[in-house]
Amino acid sequence: MKLYKVWTLLCCLLLTSAFVVGCGTDEEDEHDDHDHAEAFDATTMLNDFANGIVVPTYTDLDNKAGALLSAVKALESDTSQGNLEKAQQAWVASRIPWEQSEAFLFGPVDTQGLDPALDSWPVDHVNLQSVLDSGDSLTVDFVGGLEDTQKGFHTIEFLLFREGDQRKASDITDRELEYLLSTTENLKASTSQLRSAWASDGENFASKVTQAGTGSAVYPSQSAAVQEIVNGMIVIADEVANGKISDPYNESDTTLVESQFSFNSIADFQNNIRGIQNVYGKGLNGFVNGQDAALDTRFQQEVQAAIDAIGAIPDPFRDSITANRGAVQAAIDAVRTVQQTLEQDILTLVQSSAFN
């Protein structure tokens, strides 16, 4: 909704008191385009986002990374098929909160370099094998100093999986177990750092969001914080449509597929869009609905349609980029619609609205 400037006209018509400030003051300029709108108080929205979405998601991620580490330790102690399957299941479970968190890849996950350390892809098979073939002691400190594509989720995935879940525990070497344990410990350290960065008992970045416009050192206004949230959703919609799905599809190259060893790609993509759904449904929807109810309804339908379109791609995704190209293209189109609405309608609405 575009609200046009009317204050100059009004002030010129209402100069009836010596206390009335002349037209064109600094205060009036601050309210350009917002003069007929009651300012929206985003305090509840920002608190719900930070403490109702981000902190619980990162806490869940850290807990699931802990469960993954426990499963890997059990596998290292007893390399049985049952323990391998438990470790595989723990890896898949840990992907859910991480992929959903990619709808808000700003703040400490960005400034502290945690996103690439946790989730760089595609992994470089040659470099991974070079680590395994080296004589280096694969300690946690050594792994922490490796390239981002040699650690994190997808290195763990490579070591746990082959062709979905078909790896045999008996094929896992002692060297692979050493690498697996250290990189999982490294991942757990990163998820703990990320949780602490937002939590009230840590660095409390959540307060930088909730206090936007009232002393936040990061967000000078509520509008700045809300725009950051919307841009976070735009970034992941763009990455899913124009990177994660499109790159391997356009190149017909399975090595570009995220989560290619576990066959977890489609679930990853869906959880990225569910992350958008989670963020939008925690207060932003109320703001949009109050300004443009039809836009709110349409966007929620578009998000669900994108999740459904991704889910309609036959597993495994890496095969569908050549065997089911129509379904893949439909998913790309559906996610691009979400991205377009965020960029052209919702972000524009936020930018043109008044906040406290």
Coordinates of C-alpha atoms in Angstrom, one line a residue:
M1 CA 0.0 0.0 0.0
K2 CA 1.5 3.4 -1.1
L3 CA 0.6 6.3 1.2
Y4 CA 1.2 9.7 -0.4
K5 CA 2.5 12.8 1.3
V6 CA -0.2 15.2 2.5
W7 CA 1.4 16.9 5.5
T8 CA 2.6 20.0 3.7
L9 CA -0.9 20.8 2.5
L10 CA -2.4 20.2 5.9
C11 CA 0.1 22.3 7.8
C12 CA -0.5 25.2 5.5
L13 CA -4.2 25.0 6.1
L14 CA -4.0 24.7 9.8
L15 CA -1.7 27.5 10.8
T16 CA -4.0 28.8 13.6
S17 CA -1.6 28.9 16.5
A18 CA 1.8 30.4 17.3
F19 CA 2.8 27.0 18.5
V20 CA 2.4 25.4 15.1
V21 CA 5.8 24.7 13.5
G22 CA 6.2 25.9 9.9
C23 CA 5.9 23.6 6.9
G24 CA 8.8 21.4 5.9
T25 CA 10.4 20.8 9.3
D26 CA 12.7 17.9 9.9
E27 CA 10.1 16.0 11.9
E28 CA 7.6 16.3 9.0
D29 CA 10.2 15.0 6.6
E30 CA 10.7 11.9 8.7
H31 CA 7.1 11.0 8.1
D32 CA 7.0 11.4 4.4
D33 CA 4.6 8.9 2.8
H34 CA 3.3 7.8 6.2
D35 CA 1.1 10.7 7.3
H36 CA -2.3 9.1 7.0
A37 CA -1.1 5.8 8.5
E38 CA -0.9 5.0 12.2
A39 CA 2.6 3.8 12.9
F40 CA 2.8 0.0 13.4
D41 CA 4.3 -1.1 16.6
A42 CA 6.6 -4.1 15.6
T43 CA 7.7 -4.8 19.2
T44 CA 5.7 -8.0 19.5
M45 CA 6.6 -9.1 15.9
L46 CA 10.3 -8.7 16.6
N47 CA 10.2 -10.4 20.0
D48 CA 8.2 -13.3 18.4
F49 CA 10.8 -13.6 15.6
A50 CA 13.9 -13.5 17.8
N51 CA 12.7 -15.4 20.9
G52 CA 9.9 -17.5 19.3
I53 CA 11.6 -18.5 16.1
V54 CA 15.3 -17.9 16.0
V55 CA 16.4 -18.9 19.5
P56 CA 14.3 -22.1 19.6
T57 CA 15.5 -23.1 16.1
Y58 CA 19.1 -22.7 17.0
T59 CA 18.5 -24.4 20.4
D60 CA 16.9 -27.3 18.5
L61 CA 19.8 -27.4 16.1
D62 CA 22.4 -27.5 18.9
N63 CA 20.5 -30.3 20.6
K64 CA 20.2 -32.3 17.5
A65 CA 23.9 -31.8 16.7
G66 CA 24.6 -33.1 20.2
A67 CA 22.5 -36.2 19.4
L68 CA 24.4 -36.6 16.2
L69 CA 27.7 -36.4 18.0
S70 CA 26.5 -39.0 20.5
A71 CA 25.5 -41.3 17.6
V72 CA 28.9 -40.9 15.9
K73 CA 30.7 -41.7 19.1
A74 CA 28.7 -44.8 19.4
L75 CA 29.5 -45.7 15.8
E76 CA 33.2 -45.1 16.4
S77 CA 33.1 -47.3 19.5
D78 CA 31.0 -50.1 17.8
T79 CA 30.9 -49.9 14.0
S80 CA 27.8 -51.9 13.5
Q81 CA 25.2 -51.5 10.9
G82 CA 22.6 -50.5 13.6
N83 CA 24.9 -47.8 14.9
L84 CA 25.5 -46.5 11.4
E85 CA 21.8 -46.3 10.7
K86 CA 21.3 -44.4 14.0
A87 CA 24.0 -41.9 13.0
Q88 CA 22.5 -41.5 9.6
Q89 CA 19.0 -40.8 11.2
A90 CA 20.6 -38.3 13.6
W91 CA 22.2 -36.5 10.6
V92 CA 18.9 -36.3 8.8
A93 CA 17.2 -35.0 12.0
S94 CA 19.8 -32.3 12.5
R95 CA 19.2 -31.0 8.9
I96 CA 15.6 -29.9 9.7
P97 CA 16.4 -27.0 12.1
W98 CA 19.4 -26.0 10.1
E99 CA 17.7 -25.8 6.7
Q100 CA 14.7 -23.9 8.3
S101 CA 17.2 -21.5 9.9
E102 CA 18.5 -20.5 6.5
A103 CA 15.5 -18.2 6.2
F104 CA 17.4 -15.9 8.6
L105 CA 21.0 -16.1 7.6
F106 CA 22.0 -12.8 9.1
G107 CA 23.5 -11.7 12.4
P108 CA 26.1 -14.0 14.1
V109 CA 25.6 -16.9 11.6
D110 CA 27.0 -14.4 9.0
T111 CA 29.4 -12.2 10.9
Q112 CA 31.0 -15.1 12.7
G113 CA 31.4 -17.2 9.6
L114 CA 29.3 -20.0 10.9
D115 CA 27.1 -20.6 7.8
P116 CA 30.0 -21.6 5.5
A117 CA 31.7 -23.6 8.3
L118 CA 28.5 -25.6 8.9
D119 CA 27.1 -26.0 5.4
S120 CA 29.4 -25.4 2.5
W121 CA 28.5 -27.4 -0.6
P122 CA 29.0 -29.1 -2.9
V123 CA 31.8 -31.0 -1.2
D124 CA 35.0 -31.5 -3.1
H125 CA 35.5 -35.3 -3.3
V126 CA 39.1 -34.9 -4.3
N127 CA 39.9 -32.7 -1.4
L128 CA 38.0 -34.9 1.0
Q129 CA 40.0 -37.9 -0.2
S130 CA 43.2 -36.0 0.1
V131 CA 42.5 -35.4 3.8
L132 CA 41.8 -39.1 4.3
D133 CA 45.0 -40.1 2.4
S134 CA 47.2 -37.6 4.2
G135 CA 49.3 -38.5 7.3
D136 CA 47.8 -35.7 9.3
S137 CA 46.4 -36.4 12.7
L138 CA 42.7 -35.6 12.3
T139 CA 42.1 -33.8 15.5
V140 CA 39.3 -31.4 16.1
D141 CA 41.7 -28.5 15.9
F142 CA 43.1 -29.8 12.6
V143 CA 39.7 -30.2 11.1
G144 CA 38.7 -26.7 12.3
G145 CA 41.5 -25.3 10.2
L146 CA 40.4 -27.1 7.0
E147 CA 38.6 -25.5 4.1
D148 CA 34.9 -25.1 4.7
T149 CA 34.2 -27.7 2.0
Q150 CA 36.2 -30.2 4.0
K151 CA 34.1 -30.1 7.2
G152 CA 30.6 -29.5 8.3
F153 CA 27.3 -31.2 7.4
H154 CA 28.3 -32.4 4.0
T155 CA 31.6 -33.9 5.0
I156 CA 29.7 -35.8 7.7
E157 CA 27.2 -36.8 5.1
F158 CA 29.8 -38.1 2.7
L159 CA 31.4 -40.2 5.5
L160 CA 28.0 -41.7 6.7
F161 CA 26.2 -42.2 3.4
R162 CA 26.6 -43.8 0.0
E163 CA 23.7 -43.8 -2.5
G164 CA 21.1 -42.8 0.1
D165 CA 21.4 -45.1 3.1
Q166 CA 23.1 -48.0 1.4
R167 CA 26.6 -47.7 3.0
K168 CA 27.8 -50.8 4.8
A169 CA 29.3 -50.2 8.3
S170 CA 32.0 -52.8 7.5
D171 CA 33.3 -50.6 4.7
I172 CA 34.0 -47.7 7.0
T173 CA 37.7 -47.4 7.7
D174 CA 39.4 -46.3 10.9
R175 CA 40.6 -43.3 9.2
E176 CA 37.1 -42.3 8.1
L177 CA 35.9 -42.8 11.7
E178 CA 38.6 -40.5 12.9
Y179 CA 37.7 -37.8 10.4
L180 CA 33.9 -38.3 11.1
L181 CA 34.3 -37.9 14.8
S182 CA 36.4 -34.8 14.6
T183 CA 34.3 -33.0 12.0
T184 CA 31.1 -33.8 14.0
E185 CA 32.7 -32.4 17.2
N186 CA 33.7 -29.3 15.1
L187 CA 30.1 -29.0 13.9
K188 CA 28.7 -29.3 17.4
A189 CA 31.1 -26.5 18.6
S190 CA 29.7 -24.3 15.8
T191 CA 26.1 -25.0 16.6
S192 CA 26.8 -24.2 20.3
Q193 CA 28.4 -21.0 19.3
L194 CA 25.4 -20.1 17.2
R195 CA 22.9 -20.8 19.9
S196 CA 24.9 -18.8 22.4
A197 CA 25.2 -15.9 20.1
W198 CA 21.5 -15.3 20.1
A199 CA 20.5 -16.6 23.6
S200 CA 19.9 -14.4 26.6
D201 CA 22.5 -16.3 28.6
G202 CA 25.1 -15.7 25.8
E203 CA 25.8 -12.8 23.6
N204 CA 22.1 -12.1 23.3
F205 CA 21.9 -10.9 19.7
A206 CA 18.1 -11.5 20.1
S207 CA 18.0 -8.3 22.2
K208 CA 19.6 -6.3 19.3
V209 CA 16.5 -7.3 17.3
T210 CA 13.8 -6.8 20.0
Q211 CA 15.2 -3.4 20.9
A212 CA 15.3 -2.1 17.4
G213 CA 14.7 1.6 17.4
T214 CA 15.1 1.8 21.2
G215 CA 18.8 1.6 21.7
S216 CA 19.8 -1.4 19.5
A217 CA 23.4 -0.9 18.2
V218 CA 22.5 -2.9 15.1
Y219 CA 19.0 -1.7 14.1
P220 CA 18.4 2.0 14.5
S221 CA 14.7 1.6 13.7
Q222 CA 12.0 -1.1 13.8
S223 CA 11.7 -0.7 10.0
A224 CA 15.4 -1.6 9.6
A225 CA 14.9 -4.8 11.6
V226 CA 11.7 -5.8 9.8
Q227 CA 13.4 -5.2 6.4
E228 CA 16.3 -7.4 7.5
I229 CA 13.8 -10.2 8.3
V230 CA 12.1 -9.9 4.9
N231 CA 15.5 -9.8 3.1
G232 CA 16.5 -12.9 4.9
M233 CA 13.5 -14.7 3.4
I234 CA 14.3 -13.3 0.0
V235 CA 17.9 -14.6 0.2
I236 CA 16.8 -18.2 0.8
A237 CA 14.0 -18.1 -1.8
D238 CA 16.6 -16.9 -4.3
E239 CA 19.1 -19.5 -3.3
V240 CA 16.6 -22.4 -3.5
A241 CA 15.1 -21.4 -6.8
N242 CA 18.2 -20.0 -8.6
G243 CA 21.0 -22.0 -6.9
K244 CA 20.1 -25.2 -5.1
I245 CA 17.5 -26.4 -7.6
S246 CA 18.5 -24.5 -10.8
D247 CA 22.2 -25.0 -10.9
P248 CA 22.3 -28.9 -11.1
Y249 CA 19.1 -28.8 -13.2
N250 CA 20.5 -26.3 -15.8
E251 CA 23.9 -28.1 -15.9
S252 CA 22.5 -31.6 -15.6
D253 CA 25.3 -32.1 -13.1
T254 CA 24.6 -34.3 -10.0
T255 CA 27.9 -33.1 -8.3
L256 CA 26.2 -29.7 -7.8
V257 CA 23.3 -31.3 -5.8
E258 CA 23.1 -30.4 -2.1
S259 CA 22.8 -33.5 0.2
Q260 CA 23.4 -35.8 -2.8
F261 CA 24.9 -38.7 -0.8
S262 CA 21.9 -39.0 1.6
F263 CA 19.2 -38.4 -0.9
N264 CA 17.9 -35.7 1.5
S265 CA 17.8 -32.9 -1.1
I266 CA 14.1 -32.5 -1.5
A267 CA 13.5 -32.5 2.3
D268 CA 16.3 -29.8 2.6
F269 CA 14.6 -27.6 -0.1
Q270 CA 11.2 -28.0 1.5
N271 CA 12.6 -27.1 4.9
N272 CA 14.2 -24.0 3.5
I273 CA 10.7 -22.8 2.4
R274 CA 9.2 -23.9 5.6
G275 CA 11.6 -21.6 7.2
I276 CA 10.0 -18.7 5.3
Q277 CA 6.6 -20.0 6.4
N278 CA 7.7 -20.1 10.0
V279 CA 9.1 -16.5 10.0
Y280 CA 6.2 -15.1 8.1
G281 CA 3.6 -16.7 10.4
K282 CA 5.2 -15.2 13.5
G283 CA 3.9 -11.7 13.3
L284 CA 4.8 -10.5 9.8
N285 CA 1.6 -12.0 8.5
G286 CA -0.4 -9.9 10.9
F287 CA 1.3 -6.7 9.7
V288 CA 0.7 -7.6 6.0
N289 CA -2.9 -8.6 6.6
G290 CA -3.6 -5.3 8.3
Q291 CA -2.3 -3.5 5.3
D292 CA -3.4 -5.8 2.4
A293 CA -5.4 -8.8 3.3
A294 CA -5.4 -10.1 -0.2
L295 CA -1.6 -10.0 -0.4
D296 CA -1.4 -11.9 2.9
T297 CA -3.7 -14.7 1.7
R298 CA -2.0 -14.9 -1.7
F299 CA 1.5 -15.1 -0.2
Q300 CA 0.6 -17.8 2.2
Q301 CA -0.9 -19.8 -0.6
E302 CA 2.3 -19.3 -2.7
V303 CA 4.5 -20.5 0.0
Q304 CA 2.5 -23.7 0.5
A305 CA 2.4 -24.2 -3.2
A306 CA 6.2 -24.0 -3.4
I307 CA 6.6 -26.6 -0.6
D308 CA 4.1 -28.9 -2.4
A309 CA 5.8 -28.4 -5.8
I310 CA 9.2 -29.3 -4.3
G311 CA 7.6 -32.3 -2.7
A312 CA 6.2 -33.4 -6.1
I313 CA 9.7 -34.0 -7.5
P314 CA 10.4 -37.7 -7.4
D315 CA 13.2 -38.8 -5.2
P316 CA 16.1 -38.8 -5.5
F317 CA 16.4 -35.2 -6.7
R318 CA 19.8 -35.9 -8.4
D319 CA 18.0 -38.3 -10.8
S320 CA 15.0 -36.0 -11.4
I321 CA 17.2 -33.2 -12.7
T322 CA 17.3 -35.3 -15.9
A323 CA 14.5 -37.8 -15.6
N324 CA 11.7 -35.5 -14.3
R325 CA 12.6 -32.1 -15.6
G326 CA 9.0 -30.9 -15.8
A327 CA 8.5 -31.4 -12.0
V328 CA 11.8 -29.7 -11.3
Q329 CA 10.9 -26.7 -13.4
A330 CA 7.5 -26.4 -11.7
A331 CA 9.3 -26.3 -8.4
I332 CA 11.7 -23.6 -9.6
D333 CA 8.8 -21.5 -10.9
A334 CA 6.8 -21.9 -7.6
V335 CA 9.8 -20.7 -5.5
R336 CA 10.5 -17.9 -7.8
T337 CA 6.9 -16.7 -7.3
V338 CA 7.5 -16.6 -3.6
Q339 CA 10.7 -14.7 -4.1
Q340 CA 9.0 -12.2 -6.4
T341 CA 6.2 -11.5 -4.0
L342 CA 8.6 -11.0 -1.2
E343 CA 10.7 -8.6 -3.3
Q344 CA 8.0 -6.7 -5.1
D345 CA 5.1 -6.6 -2.7
I346 CA 6.0 -7.4 0.9
L347 CA 9.4 -5.7 1.1
T348 CA 7.9 -2.7 -0.7
L349 CA 5.0 -2.6 1.7
V350 CA 7.4 -2.7 4.7
Q351 CA 9.6 0.1 3.2
S352 CA 6.6 2.3 2.6
S353 CA 5.0 1.9 6.0
A354 CA 5.5 3.7 9.2
F355 CA 6.8 1.9 12.3
N356 CA 7.3 3.0 15.8

